[in-house]
């Protein structure tokens, strides 16, 4: 299962995406919390800063992390709680990749033109 | 638990194991819930709208709706517990020195607790409708 095969890549990507999402979560809660300071506070200036293209491309990568971590998480649940999950973990990982790319493309097709339009 | 722990050492071993088992189960259960909560969150804020229109008015209007407050409270709670326990796993795995491992966890839980309280306050401690009304009155004067 390990030794550089599918299972190990699934594990590494799950860790890396998980760390990235957890750090993004902390940042995201802090920036949205700035609404506490009211309409005259720092919120709008911060958001205008975030609406620059590098951050919006970053957000596309956050979405990529979300879809992979979500679908691979479902794969882990199937491996842990079904009789057949471990046996089919490798084909399931390819299904995870296919679903992730599909869902991400759905988002990217909608979001990339918005970024380009503001560029 | 077959035998009740009689010494501190036994209890430590037993309860550490049970806590880790509980977290193991929690990661699966919260993960399943978060798939739906996070996909919904991305759908509402990144697909249904252009994220670049998000400003104070957009967020204040969202937070003045009860269902958003409740939805976001579950999202905040599950995501923070799932995410911070995930980061704890990284510390347990990769910080080998016991003293440093302890302090990394102290820092992580402190930062996470402060940020969780900020998020919960944002959701529940303000009436964004009233704040919006106050602003509109000021602008009208």
mmCIF file of N, CA, C and O in Angstrom, chain B residues 58-126:
data_model
loop_
_atom_site.group_PDB
_atom_site.id
_atom_site.type_symbol
_atom_site.label_atom_id
_atom_site.label_comp_id
_atom_site.label_asym_id
_atom_site.label_seq_id
_atom_site.Cartn_x
_atom_site.Cartn_y
_atom_site.Cartn_z
ATOM 1 N N UNK B 58 -22.060 43.127 2.265
ATOM 2 C CA UNK B 58 -22.366 41.731 1.938
ATOM 3 C C UNK B 58 -22.278 40.862 3.189
ATOM 4 O O UNK B 58 -23.189 40.080 3.497
ATOM 5 N N UNK B 59 -21.172 41.010 3.957
ATOM 6 C CA UNK B 59 -20.965 40.156 5.126
ATOM 7 C C UNK B 59 -21.953 40.513 6.234
ATOM 8 O O UNK B 59 -22.541 39.628 6.871
ATOM 9 N N UNK B 60 -22.181 41.829 6.438
ATOM 10 C CA UNK B 60 -23.117 42.243 7.485
ATOM 11 C C UNK B 60 -24.531 41.764 7.171
ATOM 12 O O UNK B 60 -25.272 41.332 8.061
ATOM 13 N N UNK B 61 -24.912 41.801 5.894
ATOM 14 C CA UNK B 61 -26.240 41.326 5.498
ATOM 15 C C UNK B 61 -26.352 39.822 5.757
ATOM 16 O O UNK B 61 -27.349 39.343 6.310
ATOM 17 N N UNK B 62 -25.296 39.067 5.385
ATOM 18 C CA UNK B 62 -25.294 37.625 5.662
ATOM 19 C C UNK B 62 -25.445 37.361 7.160
ATOM 20 O O UNK B 62 -26.270 36.547 7.575
ATOM 21 N N UNK B 63 -24.638 38.060 7.955
ATOM 22 C CA UNK B 63 -24.626 37.787 9.400
ATOM 23 C C UNK B 63 -25.868 38.325 10.111
ATOM 24 O O UNK B 63 -26.051 38.091 11.310
ATOM 25 N N UNK B 64 -26.724 39.070 9.406
ATOM 26 C CA UNK B 64 -27.977 39.488 10.038
ATOM 27 C C UNK B 64 -29.061 38.433 9.838
ATOM 28 O O UNK B 64 -30.177 38.583 10.322
ATOM 29 N N UNK B 65 -28.761 37.341 9.118
ATOM 30 C CA UNK B 65 -29.736 36.259 8.898
ATOM 31 C C UNK B 65 -29.475 35.116 9.870
ATOM 32 O O UNK B 65 -28.332 34.644 9.991
ATOM 33 N N UNK B 66 -30.544 34.655 10.526
ATOM 34 C CA UNK B 66 -30.384 33.616 11.560
ATOM 35 C C UNK B 66 -29.786 32.331 10.993
ATOM 36 O O UNK B 66 -28.914 31.728 11.604
ATOM 37 N N UNK B 67 -30.262 31.917 9.797
ATOM 38 C CA UNK B 67 -29.788 30.623 9.280
ATOM 39 C C UNK B 67 -28.303 30.677 8.961
ATOM 40 O O UNK B 67 -27.589 29.687 9.132
ATOM 41 N N UNK B 68 -27.817 31.859 8.536
ATOM 42 C CA UNK B 68 -26.378 31.983 8.267
ATOM 43 C C UNK B 68 -25.599 31.882 9.575
ATOM 44 O O UNK B 68 -24.559 31.212 9.647
ATOM 45 N N UNK B 69 -26.107 32.548 10.632
ATOM 46 C CA UNK B 69 -25.426 32.479 11.934
ATOM 47 C C UNK B 69 -25.322 31.030 12.407
ATOM 48 O O UNK B 69 -24.273 30.592 12.877
ATOM 49 N N UNK B 70 -26.419 30.291 12.272
ATOM 50 C CA UNK B 70 -26.427 28.908 12.759
ATOM 51 C C UNK B 70 -25.521 28.038 11.877
ATOM 52 O O UNK B 70 -24.678 27.291 12.372
ATOM 53 N N UNK B 71 -25.674 28.180 10.538
ATOM 54 C CA UNK B 71 -24.832 27.431 9.587
ATOM 55 C C UNK B 71 -23.362 27.706 9.874
ATOM 56 O O UNK B 71 -22.547 26.790 10.010
ATOM 57 N N UNK B 72 -23.005 29.001 9.989
ATOM 58 C CA UNK B 72 -21.602 29.366 10.162
ATOM 59 C C UNK B 72 -21.069 28.969 11.538
ATOM 60 O O UNK B 72 -19.867 28.747 11.693
ATOM 61 N N UNK B 73 -21.956 28.888 12.543
ATOM 62 C CA UNK B 73 -21.512 28.431 13.862
ATOM 63 C C UNK B 73 -21.092 26.965 13.801
ATOM 64 O O UNK B 73 -20.032 26.592 14.332
ATOM 65 N N UNK B 74 -21.915 26.132 13.123
ATOM 66 C CA UNK B 74 -21.533 24.729 12.952
ATOM 67 C C UNK B 74 -20.255 24.613 12.127
ATOM 68 O O UNK B 74 -19.349 23.842 12.444
ATOM 69 N N UNK B 75 -20.177 25.412 11.051
ATOM 70 C CA UNK B 75 -18.992 25.388 10.189
ATOM 71 C C UNK B 75 -17.751 25.770 10.986
ATOM 72 O O UNK B 75 -16.724 25.073 10.942
ATOM 73 N N UNK B 76 -17.848 26.873 11.748
ATOM 74 C CA UNK B 76 -16.709 27.339 12.554
ATOM 75 C C UNK B 76 -16.300 26.275 13.572
ATOM 76 O O UNK B 76 -15.114 25.934 13.684
ATOM 77 N N UNK B 77 -17.279 25.729 14.291
ATOM 78 C CA UNK B 77 -16.977 24.766 15.346
ATOM 79 C C UNK B 77 -16.346 23.494 14.805
ATOM 80 O O UNK B 77 -15.268 23.075 15.254
ATOM 81 N N UNK B 78 -16.990 22.872 13.805
ATOM 82 C CA UNK B 78 -16.458 21.621 13.259
ATOM 83 C C UNK B 78 -15.122 21.851 12.561
ATOM 84 O O UNK B 78 -14.188 21.064 12.711
ATOM 85 N N UNK B 79 -15.013 22.949 11.783
ATOM 86 C CA UNK B 79 -13.775 23.186 11.029
ATOM 87 C C UNK B 79 -12.617 23.450 11.993
ATOM 88 O O UNK B 79 -11.511 22.947 11.791
ATOM 89 N N UNK B 80 -12.854 24.233 13.052
ATOM 90 C CA UNK B 80 -11.778 24.521 13.993
ATOM 91 C C UNK B 80 -11.334 23.247 14.714
ATOM 92 O O UNK B 80 -10.141 22.975 14.830
ATOM 93 N N UNK B 81 -12.303 22.440 15.216
ATOM 94 C CA UNK B 81 -11.920 21.218 15.935
ATOM 95 C C UNK B 81 -11.199 20.242 14.999
ATOM 96 O O UNK B 81 -10.153 19.679 15.346
ATOM 97 N N UNK B 82 -11.756 20.050 13.783
ATOM 98 C CA UNK B 82 -11.164 19.126 12.817
ATOM 99 C C UNK B 82 -9.783 19.626 12.372
ATOM 100 O O UNK B 82 -8.807 18.855 12.337
ATOM 101 N N UNK B 83 -9.684 20.927 12.064
ATOM 102 C CA UNK B 83 -8.439 21.494 11.567
ATOM 103 C C UNK B 83 -7.354 21.545 12.633
ATOM 104 O O UNK B 83 -6.196 21.212 12.375
ATOM 105 N N UNK B 84 -7.731 21.960 13.853
ATOM 106 C CA UNK B 84 -6.715 22.070 14.901
ATOM 107 C C UNK B 84 -6.261 20.694 15.374
ATOM 108 O O UNK B 84 -5.090 20.490 15.682
ATOM 109 N N UNK B 85 -7.188 19.709 15.413
ATOM 110 C CA UNK B 85 -6.744 18.357 15.747
ATOM 111 C C UNK B 85 -5.841 17.805 14.645
ATOM 112 O O UNK B 85 -4.865 17.101 14.935
ATOM 113 N N UNK B 86 -6.135 18.174 13.395
ATOM 114 C CA UNK B 86 -5.266 17.779 12.290
ATOM 115 C C UNK B 86 -3.872 18.370 12.440
ATOM 116 O O UNK B 86 -2.867 17.671 12.260
ATOM 117 N N UNK B 87 -3.791 19.654 12.806
ATOM 118 C CA UNK B 87 -2.478 20.270 13.024
ATOM 119 C C UNK B 87 -1.775 19.617 14.214
ATOM 120 O O UNK B 87 -0.559 19.443 14.207
ATOM 121 N N UNK B 88 -2.563 19.242 15.262
ATOM 122 C CA UNK B 88 -1.966 18.547 16.409
ATOM 123 C C UNK B 88 -1.322 17.230 15.962
ATOM 124 O O UNK B 88 -0.214 16.896 16.407
ATOM 125 N N UNK B 89 -1.979 16.491 15.054
ATOM 126 C CA UNK B 89 -1.383 15.250 14.548
ATOM 127 C C UNK B 89 -0.014 15.518 13.922
ATOM 128 O O UNK B 89 0.915 14.716 14.075
ATOM 129 N N UNK B 90 0.096 16.647 13.185
ATOM 130 C CA UNK B 90 1.394 16.966 12.560
ATOM 131 C C UNK B 90 2.450 17.198 13.637
ATOM 132 O O UNK B 90 3.597 16.755 13.503
ATOM 133 N N UNK B 91 2.054 17.933 14.715
ATOM 134 C CA UNK B 91 3.015 18.196 15.797
ATOM 135 C C UNK B 91 3.440 16.878 16.455
ATOM 136 O O UNK B 91 4.633 16.631 16.672
ATOM 137 N N UNK B 92 2.441 16.005 16.757
ATOM 138 C CA UNK B 92 2.766 14.718 17.388
ATOM 139 C C UNK B 92 3.733 13.910 16.505
ATOM 140 O O UNK B 92 4.620 13.217 16.987
ATOM 141 N N UNK B 93 3.543 14.001 15.182
ATOM 142 C CA UNK B 93 4.346 13.184 14.264
ATOM 143 C C UNK B 93 5.726 13.766 13.985
ATOM 144 O O UNK B 93 6.688 13.015 13.822
ATOM 145 N N UNK B 94 5.816 15.088 13.878
ATOM 146 C CA UNK B 94 7.050 15.666 13.332
ATOM 147 C C UNK B 94 7.900 16.418 14.349
ATOM 148 O O UNK B 94 9.072 16.677 14.079
ATOM 149 N N UNK B 95 7.341 16.826 15.498
ATOM 150 C CA UNK B 95 8.158 17.476 16.528
ATOM 151 C C UNK B 95 8.571 16.391 17.520
ATOM 152 O O UNK B 95 7.750 15.907 18.295
ATOM 153 N N UNK B 96 9.844 15.990 17.454
ATOM 154 C CA UNK B 96 10.239 14.799 18.206
ATOM 155 C C UNK B 96 10.633 15.086 19.644
ATOM 156 O O UNK B 96 10.464 14.243 20.519
ATOM 157 N N UNK B 97 11.159 16.275 19.907
ATOM 158 C CA UNK B 97 11.582 16.634 21.265
ATOM 159 C C UNK B 97 10.341 16.874 22.134
ATOM 160 O O UNK B 97 9.500 17.711 21.803
ATOM 161 N N UNK B 98 10.162 16.113 23.263
ATOM 162 C CA UNK B 98 8.931 16.191 24.044
ATOM 163 C C UNK B 98 8.622 17.605 24.541
ATOM 164 O O UNK B 98 7.465 18.038 24.504
ATOM 165 N N UNK B 99 9.652 18.329 25.001
ATOM 166 C CA UNK B 99 9.416 19.674 25.506
ATOM 167 C C UNK B 99 8.926 20.598 24.416
ATOM 168 O O UNK B 99 7.944 21.330 24.584
ATOM 169 N N UNK B 100 9.598 20.527 23.269
ATOM 170 C CA UNK B 100 9.186 21.372 22.148
ATOM 171 C C UNK B 100 7.802 20.974 21.657
ATOM 172 O O UNK B 100 6.988 21.830 21.278
ATOM 173 N N UNK B 101 7.500 19.668 21.646
ATOM 174 C CA UNK B 101 6.169 19.202 21.232
ATOM 175 C C UNK B 101 5.098 19.823 22.122
ATOM 176 O O UNK B 101 4.081 20.314 21.648
ATOM 177 N N UNK B 102 5.365 19.817 23.440
ATOM 178 C CA UNK B 102 4.412 20.393 24.398
ATOM 179 C C UNK B 102 4.158 21.868 24.098
ATOM 180 O O UNK B 102 3.017 22.313 23.999
ATOM 181 N N UNK B 103 5.241 22.636 23.921
ATOM 182 C CA UNK B 103 5.061 24.084 23.722
ATOM 183 C C UNK B 103 4.412 24.411 22.379
ATOM 184 O O UNK B 103 3.629 25.358 22.268
ATOM 185 N N UNK B 104 4.726 23.614 21.330
ATOM 186 C CA UNK B 104 4.032 23.819 20.051
ATOM 187 C C UNK B 104 2.525 23.653 20.223
ATOM 188 O O UNK B 104 1.731 24.404 19.663
ATOM 189 N N UNK B 105 2.147 22.639 21.040
ATOM 190 C CA UNK B 105 0.711 22.412 21.246
ATOM 191 C C UNK B 105 0.093 23.544 22.062
ATOM 192 O O UNK B 105 -1.030 23.976 21.776
ATOM 193 N N UNK B 106 0.834 24.040 23.068
ATOM 194 C CA UNK B 106 0.335 25.178 23.858
ATOM 195 C C UNK B 106 0.076 26.368 22.933
ATOM 196 O O UNK B 106 -0.987 27.007 22.988
ATOM 197 N N UNK B 107 1.051 26.657 22.047
ATOM 198 C CA UNK B 107 0.904 27.791 21.121
ATOM 199 C C UNK B 107 -0.297 27.565 20.200
ATOM 200 O O UNK B 107 -1.145 28.444 20.020
ATOM 201 N N UNK B 108 -0.389 26.334 19.621
ATOM 202 C CA UNK B 108 -1.485 26.034 18.690
ATOM 203 C C UNK B 108 -2.843 26.231 19.354
ATOM 204 O O UNK B 108 -3.724 26.904 18.818
ATOM 205 N N UNK B 109 -3.023 25.632 20.572
ATOM 206 C CA UNK B 109 -4.342 25.687 21.209
ATOM 207 C C UNK B 109 -4.675 27.111 21.655
ATOM 208 O O UNK B 109 -5.842 27.524 21.622
ATOM 209 N N UNK B 110 -3.648 27.883 22.066
ATOM 210 C CA UNK B 110 -3.901 29.259 22.479
ATOM 211 C C UNK B 110 -4.372 30.096 21.292
ATOM 212 O O UNK B 110 -5.407 30.779 21.357
ATOM 213 N N UNK B 111 -3.624 30.012 20.185
ATOM 214 C CA UNK B 111 -3.992 30.770 18.977
ATOM 215 C C UNK B 111 -5.389 30.349 18.510
ATOM 216 O O UNK B 111 -6.249 31.185 18.200
ATOM 217 N N UNK B 112 -5.638 29.016 18.491
ATOM 218 C CA UNK B 112 -6.923 28.508 18.009
ATOM 219 C C UNK B 112 -8.064 28.996 18.893
ATOM 220 O O UNK B 112 -9.123 29.400 18.391
ATOM 221 N N UNK B 113 -7.862 29.001 20.225
ATOM 222 C CA UNK B 113 -8.925 29.430 21.142
ATOM 223 C C UNK B 113 -9.241 30.904 20.926
ATOM 224 O O UNK B 113 -10.418 31.290 20.845
ATOM 225 N N UNK B 114 -8.210 31.737 20.795
ATOM 226 C CA UNK B 114 -8.428 33.177 20.583
ATOM 227 C C UNK B 114 -9.201 33.405 19.284
ATOM 228 O O UNK B 114 -10.177 34.167 19.238
ATOM 229 N N UNK B 115 -8.785 32.713 18.213
ATOM 230 C CA UNK B 115 -9.421 32.919 16.907
ATOM 231 C C UNK B 115 -10.848 32.370 16.915
ATOM 232 O O UNK B 115 -11.758 32.979 16.346
ATOM 233 N N UNK B 116 -11.070 31.232 17.611
ATOM 234 C CA UNK B 116 -12.439 30.708 17.713
ATOM 235 C C UNK B 116 -13.353 31.707 18.409
ATOM 236 O O UNK B 116 -14.480 31.959 17.958
ATOM 237 N N UNK B 117 -12.869 32.315 19.517
ATOM 238 C CA UNK B 117 -13.680 33.295 20.251
ATOM 239 C C UNK B 117 -13.968 34.503 19.357
ATOM 240 O O UNK B 117 -15.101 35.007 19.321
ATOM 241 N N UNK B 118 -12.965 34.952 18.591
ATOM 242 C CA UNK B 118 -13.195 36.059 17.652
ATOM 243 C C UNK B 118 -14.308 35.718 16.671
ATOM 244 O O UNK B 118 -15.216 36.519 16.426
ATOM 245 N N UNK B 119 -14.242 34.513 16.113
ATOM 246 C CA UNK B 119 -15.248 34.094 15.136
ATOM 247 C C UNK B 119 -16.630 33.997 15.755
ATOM 248 O O UNK B 119 -17.621 34.460 15.175
ATOM 249 N N UNK B 120 -16.710 33.410 16.956
ATOM 250 C CA UNK B 120 -18.005 33.252 17.622
ATOM 251 C C UNK B 120 -18.584 34.620 17.993
ATOM 252 O O UNK B 120 -19.794 34.852 17.864
ATOM 253 N N UNK B 121 -17.714 35.544 18.445
ATOM 254 C CA UNK B 121 -18.178 36.899 18.759
ATOM 255 C C UNK B 121 -18.734 37.571 17.509
ATOM 256 O O UNK B 121 -19.778 38.222 17.548
ATOM 257 N N UNK B 122 -18.018 37.410 16.394
ATOM 258 C CA UNK B 122 -18.459 38.024 15.140
ATOM 259 C C UNK B 122 -19.856 37.531 14.776
ATOM 260 O O UNK B 122 -20.706 38.306 14.335
ATOM 261 N N UNK B 123 -20.099 36.229 15.004
ATOM 262 C CA UNK B 123 -21.392 35.662 14.622
ATOM 263 C C UNK B 123 -22.512 36.083 15.568
ATOM 264 O O UNK B 123 -23.646 36.290 15.150
ATOM 265 N N UNK B 124 -22.215 36.182 16.877
ATOM 266 C CA UNK B 124 -23.308 36.290 17.856
ATOM 267 C C UNK B 124 -23.331 37.569 18.693
ATOM 268 O O UNK B 124 -24.342 37.886 19.296
ATOM 269 N N UNK B 125 -22.231 38.347 18.757
ATOM 270 C CA UNK B 125 -22.182 39.460 19.698
ATOM 271 C C UNK B 125 -22.649 40.781 19.085
ATOM 272 O O UNK B 125 -22.728 41.782 19.767
ATOM 273 N N UNK B 126 -22.984 40.773 17.767
ATOM 274 C CA UNK B 126 -23.354 42.031 17.127
ATOM 275 C C UNK B 126 -24.671 41.888 16.396
ATOM 276 O O UNK B 126 -24.976 40.837 15.863
#
